[in-house]
Amino acid sequence: MGLKISGKGPRSHKLVILAAAFVLMTLLILFGSNNVVEEPYTPFHVATSYGLRTTNLKKWGGRDGYLPVTGNKNMSLHCRTCALVTSSSHVLGTGAGAEIDRAQCVIRMNDAPTMDYEADVGNHTSLRVVAHSSVFRVVRRLNELLQHVDNNSAIIFWGPSNKIGKEGKGTLYRLIQKVSAMYSNLSCFTITANKMRRFDNLFQSETGRDRQKSHSWLSTGWFTMVIAIEMCDNIKVYGMVPPDHCGKKTGSKKMPYHYYKPRGSDECVTYIQNESSRRGNHHRFITEKQVFARWAKRYNITFTHPTW
Ligand SMILES: *[C@@H]1O[C@H](CO)[C@@H](O)[C@H](O)[C@H]1NC(C)=O
Ligand SMILES: *[C@@H]1O[C@H](CO)[C@@H](O)[C@H](O)[C@H]1NC(C)=O
Ligand SMILES: *[C@@H]1O[C@H](CO)[C@@H](O)[C@H](O)[C@H]1NC(C)=O
Ligand SMILES: *[C@@H]1O[C@H](CO)[C@@H](O)[C@H](O)[C@H]1NC(C)=O
Ligand SMILES: *[C@@H]1O[C@H](CO)[C@@H](O)[C@H](O)[C@H]1NC(C)=O
């Protein structure tokens, strides 16, 4: 009884063919599922509630992760109180400018302007966190952006090291170098390749998802929040919505994604489309905010306009 595997009869031939067909099918299914079959639609952040590790951001010791573009300055910013001003249109009409400027340090992102928006966003800037994709926009308007900067303010540029790193020898790095040399009262830093990897690892440990494999791009908001936690004892965030904002009825009210682009894309549409997109790389704005909500309990972070 039992099947003869290595016989020479026609029956075993059939078996071999069947086995080969089976292997072929399995291979087809395995490879096919990577390339052809779309994952079913699920909001990215559904998978984020288990198996998370927490990192102590006050101690993950990253100052050496910020490389001065010229000279040998250290990223030594330390502030008791910080205002982190987001670029969201929720800041408009708040009249929070004076309060923002009373913070010891004011942190902004990319090319978000202060001019013409002082009443709502203030006019001091201690630190700007700038994405590689925003370098040109920032440099083009640098004179305007630097108008009211505090003496010794800083810019931290983030991006892949082949773009913004010394070793990349790219156009972007040379541009950053020029800016850094031109404005001696402005300290420019780039994030090292090693520290970039740590930001990726942090995303993985806080969300349970591998940043690259899940086709995610970190946002400037992610870098800015982590840097703010590193350097500030207390952070007040202006204009950031809570993670569930866009799922609510009230969230369907149209609000521009950026306060300085009134006719630009809608905030919730941008958040939801990025969060749920599977093809190509996308930002996970909503997932990031879920992490920020956890960090808020740990690191003295409060949110205003809206308050949560
Ligand atoms: C920067 O930090 C390093 C090591 O922490 C120190 O040796 C160096 O003197 C500092 N440089 C400046 C300009 O403060
Ligand atoms: C902005 O700067 C000017 C002085 O340069 C100051 O008078 C003003 O109160 C500042 N703050 C706001 C919110 O406009
Ligand atoms: C910084 O330097 C630039 C160019 O040298 C100058 O125009 C600007 O007024 C300076 N800003 C401060 C706050 O000192
Ligand atoms: C939180 O902020 C307050 C006020 O700025 C500060 O006194 C306190 O030390 C901070 N707490 C922590 C845990 O950093
Ligand atoms: C994702 O967000 C970016 C802004 O960072 C936006 O330019 C882009 O259009 C968004 N993608 C989708 C699919 O909405």
Coordinates of C-alpha atoms and ligand atoms in Angstrom, one line a residue:
M1 CA 0.0 0.0 0.0
G2 CA 1.0 3.7 -0.2
L3 CA 2.2 5.5 -3.2
K4 CA 5.4 4.5 -5.1
I5 CA 7.2 7.7 -5.6
S6 CA 10.1 6.5 -7.7
G7 CA 8.5 3.9 -9.9
K8 CA 8.8 3.9 -13.7
G9 CA 5.1 3.3 -14.4
P10 CA 2.8 5.7 -16.2
R11 CA 1.2 6.5 -12.9
S12 CA 4.4 7.9 -11.4
H13 CA 4.9 10.0 -14.6
K14 CA 1.5 11.5 -13.9
L15 CA 2.6 12.2 -10.4
V16 CA 5.8 13.9 -11.4
I17 CA 3.8 16.1 -13.9
L18 CA 1.3 16.9 -11.2
A19 CA 4.0 17.7 -8.7
A20 CA 5.7 20.0 -11.3
A21 CA 2.4 21.7 -12.1
F22 CA 1.8 22.2 -8.4
V23 CA 5.2 23.8 -7.8
L24 CA 4.7 26.0 -10.9
M25 CA 1.3 27.2 -9.6
T26 CA 2.7 27.9 -6.2
L27 CA 5.5 29.9 -7.7
L28 CA 3.1 31.8 -9.8
I29 CA 0.9 32.6 -6.9
L30 CA 3.8 33.7 -4.7
F31 CA 5.4 36.0 -7.3
G32 CA 2.0 37.1 -8.6
S33 CA 0.9 38.3 -5.2
N34 CA 3.9 40.6 -5.0
N35 CA 3.5 42.2 -8.3
V36 CA 0.0 42.0 -9.5
V37 CA -2.5 41.5 -6.8
E38 CA -3.4 44.7 -4.9
E39 CA -3.7 44.5 -1.2
P40 CA -7.3 45.0 -0.2
Y41 CA -8.1 48.6 0.9
T42 CA -7.5 49.0 4.6
P43 CA -6.5 52.3 6.3
F44 CA -2.9 52.1 7.0
H45 CA -3.2 52.8 10.7
V46 CA -5.4 49.8 11.5
A47 CA -2.3 47.7 12.0
T48 CA -0.7 50.0 14.4
S49 CA -2.0 48.9 17.8
Y50 CA 0.1 45.9 18.7
G51 CA 3.6 44.9 19.3
L52 CA 4.9 48.4 19.7
R53 CA 8.1 49.2 21.4
T54 CA 8.7 52.7 22.8
T55 CA 11.9 54.6 22.5
N56 CA 12.9 57.3 25.0
L57 CA 13.4 60.2 22.7
K58 CA 15.1 62.3 25.4
K59 CA 17.8 59.7 25.5
W60 CA 18.1 58.4 22.0
G61 CA 21.0 60.8 21.9
G62 CA 20.9 62.3 18.5
R63 CA 22.8 65.5 18.6
D64 CA 25.7 64.0 16.6
G65 CA 23.1 63.0 14.0
Y66 CA 23.0 66.7 12.9
L67 CA 26.0 67.6 10.8
P68 CA 27.0 71.2 10.4
V69 CA 27.1 72.1 6.8
T70 CA 29.9 74.6 7.3
G71 CA 32.2 75.1 10.3
N72 CA 32.0 72.9 13.4
K73 CA 28.9 74.2 15.2
N74 CA 27.0 71.8 17.3
M75 CA 23.3 71.3 17.3
S76 CA 23.1 72.7 20.8
L77 CA 19.6 74.2 20.8
H78 CA 17.9 73.6 24.1
C79 CA 14.7 75.4 25.0
R80 CA 12.4 75.4 28.0
T81 CA 9.4 76.2 26.0
C82 CA 8.8 75.7 22.3
A83 CA 6.1 76.7 19.9
L84 CA 5.8 74.2 17.0
V85 CA 3.9 76.0 14.3
T86 CA 2.4 73.7 11.8
S87 CA 1.7 74.7 8.2
S88 CA -2.0 73.8 8.4
S89 CA -4.7 76.4 7.6
H90 CA -6.1 75.7 11.1
V91 CA -3.7 78.4 12.3
L92 CA -5.5 81.1 10.3
G93 CA -7.7 83.5 12.3
T94 CA -6.3 82.3 15.6
G95 CA -4.5 85.5 16.5
A96 CA -1.9 83.3 18.3
G97 CA 1.1 85.1 16.9
A98 CA 2.0 87.1 20.0
E99 CA 1.6 84.0 22.2
I100 CA 3.8 82.0 19.8
D101 CA 6.5 84.6 19.9
R102 CA 6.6 84.5 23.7
A103 CA 7.9 80.9 23.5
Q104 CA 11.6 80.7 24.0
C105 CA 12.0 78.9 20.7
V106 CA 9.7 78.9 17.6
I107 CA 9.9 76.0 15.2
R108 CA 8.6 76.0 11.7
M109 CA 8.6 73.8 8.7
N110 CA 9.8 74.0 5.1
D111 CA 8.9 77.4 3.4
A112 CA 6.0 78.3 5.7
P113 CA 6.1 82.1 5.8
T114 CA 5.6 84.6 8.6
M115 CA 5.3 87.7 6.6
D116 CA 1.7 88.7 6.1
Y117 CA 0.6 86.0 8.7
E118 CA 2.3 87.5 11.8
A119 CA -0.9 87.9 13.7
D120 CA -1.6 84.2 13.5
V121 CA 1.8 82.5 13.3
G122 CA 4.1 85.1 15.0
N123 CA 7.3 86.5 13.5
H124 CA 10.1 84.7 15.4
T125 CA 11.8 81.6 14.0
S126 CA 14.5 79.7 16.0
L127 CA 14.5 76.6 13.9
R128 CA 13.2 75.5 10.5
V129 CA 13.0 71.8 9.6
V130 CA 13.2 71.5 5.8
A131 CA 12.6 68.5 3.6
H132 CA 15.0 67.9 0.7
S133 CA 12.0 68.4 -1.6
S134 CA 11.5 71.9 -0.2
V135 CA 15.1 73.1 -0.4
F136 CA 14.7 75.1 -3.6
R137 CA 11.5 76.7 -2.4
V138 CA 13.2 77.7 0.9
V139 CA 16.3 79.1 -0.8
R140 CA 14.3 81.1 -3.3
R141 CA 12.6 83.0 -0.5
L142 CA 15.4 82.9 2.0
N143 CA 15.6 86.7 2.4
E144 CA 12.0 86.9 3.2
L145 CA 12.0 83.8 5.5
L146 CA 15.0 85.2 7.4
Q147 CA 13.5 88.7 8.0
H148 CA 12.7 88.2 11.6
V149 CA 14.7 85.2 12.5
D150 CA 16.3 85.2 15.9
N151 CA 20.0 85.6 16.0
N152 CA 21.6 82.2 15.8
S153 CA 18.6 80.5 14.4
A154 CA 19.0 77.1 12.7
I155 CA 17.8 75.1 9.7
I156 CA 17.9 71.3 9.8
F157 CA 17.6 69.7 6.4
W158 CA 16.4 66.2 6.2
G159 CA 16.5 63.8 3.3
P160 CA 18.3 60.8 1.8
S161 CA 22.1 61.3 2.1
N162 CA 22.6 60.9 -1.6
K163 CA 20.6 64.2 -2.0
I164 CA 21.5 66.3 1.0
G165 CA 24.6 64.6 2.4
K166 CA 28.2 65.7 1.7
E167 CA 29.0 62.3 0.2
G168 CA 26.2 62.7 -2.4
K169 CA 28.0 65.7 -3.9
G170 CA 24.7 66.7 -5.4
T171 CA 23.2 70.0 -6.4
L172 CA 21.2 70.2 -3.3
Y173 CA 24.1 69.8 -1.0
R174 CA 26.1 72.5 -2.8
L175 CA 23.1 74.8 -2.6
I176 CA 22.8 74.2 1.1
Q177 CA 26.5 74.8 1.5
K178 CA 26.3 78.2 -0.3
V179 CA 23.4 79.3 1.9
S180 CA 25.3 78.2 5.0
A181 CA 28.4 80.2 4.0
M182 CA 26.4 83.3 3.0
Y183 CA 24.5 83.6 6.3
S184 CA 26.9 83.4 9.1
N185 CA 24.2 84.0 11.7
L186 CA 22.3 81.0 10.5
S187 CA 23.4 77.5 11.4
C188 CA 22.6 74.9 8.8
F189 CA 22.6 71.2 9.6
T190 CA 21.9 68.0 7.6
I191 CA 20.7 64.8 9.2
T192 CA 23.3 62.1 8.8
A193 CA 22.6 58.8 7.0
N194 CA 22.9 57.0 10.3
K195 CA 20.3 59.2 12.0
M196 CA 18.0 59.0 9.0
R197 CA 18.0 55.2 9.5
R198 CA 17.2 55.8 13.1
F199 CA 14.2 57.9 12.1
D200 CA 13.0 54.9 10.0
N201 CA 13.6 52.5 12.8
L202 CA 11.6 54.8 15.1
F203 CA 8.7 54.7 12.7
Q204 CA 8.8 50.9 12.7
S205 CA 9.0 50.6 16.4
E206 CA 6.2 53.1 17.0
T207 CA 3.8 51.9 14.3
G208 CA 4.8 48.2 13.8
R209 CA 5.3 48.8 10.1
D210 CA 8.6 48.8 8.2
R211 CA 8.9 52.2 6.7
Q212 CA 10.2 51.1 3.3
K213 CA 8.3 47.8 2.9
S214 CA 5.0 49.6 3.7
H215 CA 5.8 52.2 1.0
S216 CA 5.7 55.0 3.5
W217 CA 7.5 58.3 3.4
L218 CA 8.1 60.1 6.6
S219 CA 6.7 63.6 6.7
T220 CA 8.5 66.8 7.7
G221 CA 6.1 66.8 10.6
W222 CA 7.6 63.5 11.8
F223 CA 11.1 64.9 11.8
T224 CA 10.1 68.2 13.3
M225 CA 8.2 66.6 16.2
V226 CA 11.1 64.3 17.1
I227 CA 13.6 67.1 16.9
A228 CA 11.3 69.3 19.1
I229 CA 11.1 66.5 21.7
E230 CA 14.9 66.3 21.7
M231 CA 15.4 70.0 22.2
C232 CA 12.4 71.3 24.2
D233 CA 11.2 70.7 27.8
N234 CA 7.7 71.8 26.8
I235 CA 6.1 71.9 23.4
K236 CA 2.9 73.7 22.3
V237 CA 1.8 72.7 18.9
Y238 CA -0.3 75.1 16.8
G239 CA -2.7 74.0 14.1
M240 CA -2.3 70.2 14.2
V241 CA -5.6 68.2 14.1
P242 CA -6.0 65.0 16.2
P243 CA -5.7 61.6 14.4
D244 CA -9.4 61.1 14.2
H245 CA -10.2 64.5 12.9
C246 CA -10.7 63.6 9.2
G247 CA -13.0 60.6 10.1
K248 CA -15.5 62.9 11.8
K249 CA -18.3 64.8 10.3
T250 CA -16.7 68.0 11.3
G251 CA -13.6 66.9 9.5
S252 CA -15.3 67.1 6.2
K253 CA -15.3 70.9 6.3
K254 CA -12.8 72.0 3.6
M255 CA -9.6 73.4 5.0
P256 CA -6.5 74.1 2.9
Y257 CA -3.6 71.8 3.7
H258 CA -1.2 74.8 3.9
Y259 CA -2.2 78.2 5.4
Y260 CA -0.2 80.0 2.8
K261 CA -1.9 78.2 -0.1
P262 CA -5.6 79.1 0.3
R263 CA -6.4 77.5 -3.1
G264 CA -4.2 74.5 -2.6
S265 CA -5.3 71.0 -1.8
D266 CA -7.7 70.2 1.0
E267 CA -6.2 68.9 4.3
C268 CA -8.4 65.9 5.0
V269 CA -8.3 64.8 1.3
T270 CA -4.5 64.9 1.4
Y271 CA -4.4 63.0 4.7
I272 CA -6.9 60.4 3.8
Q273 CA -5.5 59.8 0.3
N274 CA -2.0 59.5 1.6
E275 CA -3.0 57.2 4.5
S276 CA -4.9 54.8 2.3
S277 CA -2.7 54.7 -0.8
R278 CA -0.9 51.5 -1.6
R279 CA 0.7 52.0 -5.0
G280 CA 3.9 54.1 -4.8
N281 CA 5.1 55.8 -1.6
H282 CA 2.9 57.9 0.6
H283 CA 2.9 59.9 3.8
R284 CA 1.1 58.3 6.7
F285 CA -0.1 61.6 8.2
I286 CA -2.8 60.0 10.3
T287 CA -0.7 57.2 11.6
E288 CA 2.0 59.7 12.6
K289 CA -0.5 61.7 14.5
Q290 CA -1.6 58.6 16.5
V291 CA 2.1 58.3 17.5
F292 CA 2.2 62.0 18.4
A293 CA -0.9 61.5 20.6
R294 CA 1.1 58.8 22.6
W295 CA 4.2 61.0 22.7
A296 CA 2.1 63.9 24.0
K297 CA 1.4 62.0 27.2
R298 CA 5.0 61.3 27.7
Y299 CA 6.8 64.5 26.7
N300 CA 4.9 67.5 27.8
I301 CA 3.3 68.2 24.5
T302 CA 0.0 70.1 24.2
F303 CA -2.0 70.9 21.1
T304 CA -3.9 74.1 20.4
H305 CA -6.1 75.3 17.5
P306 CA -7.6 72.7 17.7
T307 CA -7.1 71.8 21.4
W308 CA -6.7 68.1 22.1
Ligands
LIG1 C1 30.8 70.3 19.8 O1 30.8 69.1 20.6 C2 32.0 68.5 20.6 C3 31.7 67.1 21.4 O2 30.6 67.2 22.1 C4 33.0 69.3 21.4 O3 34.2 68.6 21.4 C5 33.2 70.6 20.5 O4 34.1 71.5 21.2 C6 31.9 71.3 20.3 N1 32.1 72.4 19.4 C7 31.5 73.6 19.6 C8 31.8 74.6 18.5 O5 30.8 73.9 20.6
LIG2 C1 6.5 91.1 15.1 O1 7.6 91.9 15.1 C2 7.4 93.3 15.4 C3 8.7 94.0 15.6 O2 9.6 93.6 14.7 C4 6.6 93.5 16.7 O3 6.2 94.8 16.9 C5 5.3 92.6 16.6 O4 4.5 92.8 17.8 C6 5.7 91.2 16.4 N1 4.6 90.2 16.6 C7 3.5 90.1 15.8 C8 2.6 89.0 16.3 O5 3.3 90.7 14.9
LIG3 C1 21.8 87.6 9.5 O1 22.6 87.8 8.4 C2 22.0 88.4 7.3 C3 23.0 88.5 6.2 O2 24.3 88.7 6.6 C4 21.4 89.8 7.7 O3 20.8 90.3 6.6 C5 20.5 89.6 8.8 O4 20.0 90.8 9.3 C6 21.1 88.9 10.0 N1 20.1 88.5 10.9 C7 20.2 88.7 12.3 C8 19.1 88.3 13.1 O5 21.3 89.0 12.7
LIG4 C1 7.0 70.2 31.4 O1 6.9 71.6 31.2 C2 7.0 72.4 32.4 C3 6.8 73.8 32.0 O2 7.5 74.2 30.9 C4 8.4 72.1 33.0 O3 8.5 72.9 34.2 C5 8.5 70.7 33.3 O4 9.8 70.4 33.8 C6 8.3 69.8 32.1 N1 8.2 68.4 32.4 C7 9.0 67.5 31.9 C8 8.8 66.1 32.3 O5 9.9 67.8 31.0
LIG5 C1 0.2 63.2 -0.2 O1 0.6 64.3 0.4 C2 1.4 65.2 -0.3 C3 1.8 66.4 0.5 O2 2.8 66.1 1.4 C4 0.6 65.7 -1.5 O3 1.4 66.5 -2.4 C5 0.1 64.5 -2.3 O4 -0.7 64.9 -3.4 C6 -0.6 63.5 -1.4 N1 -1.0 62.3 -2.1 C7 -2.2 61.9 -2.3 C8 -2.3 60.6 -3.0 O5 -3.1 62.6 -1.9

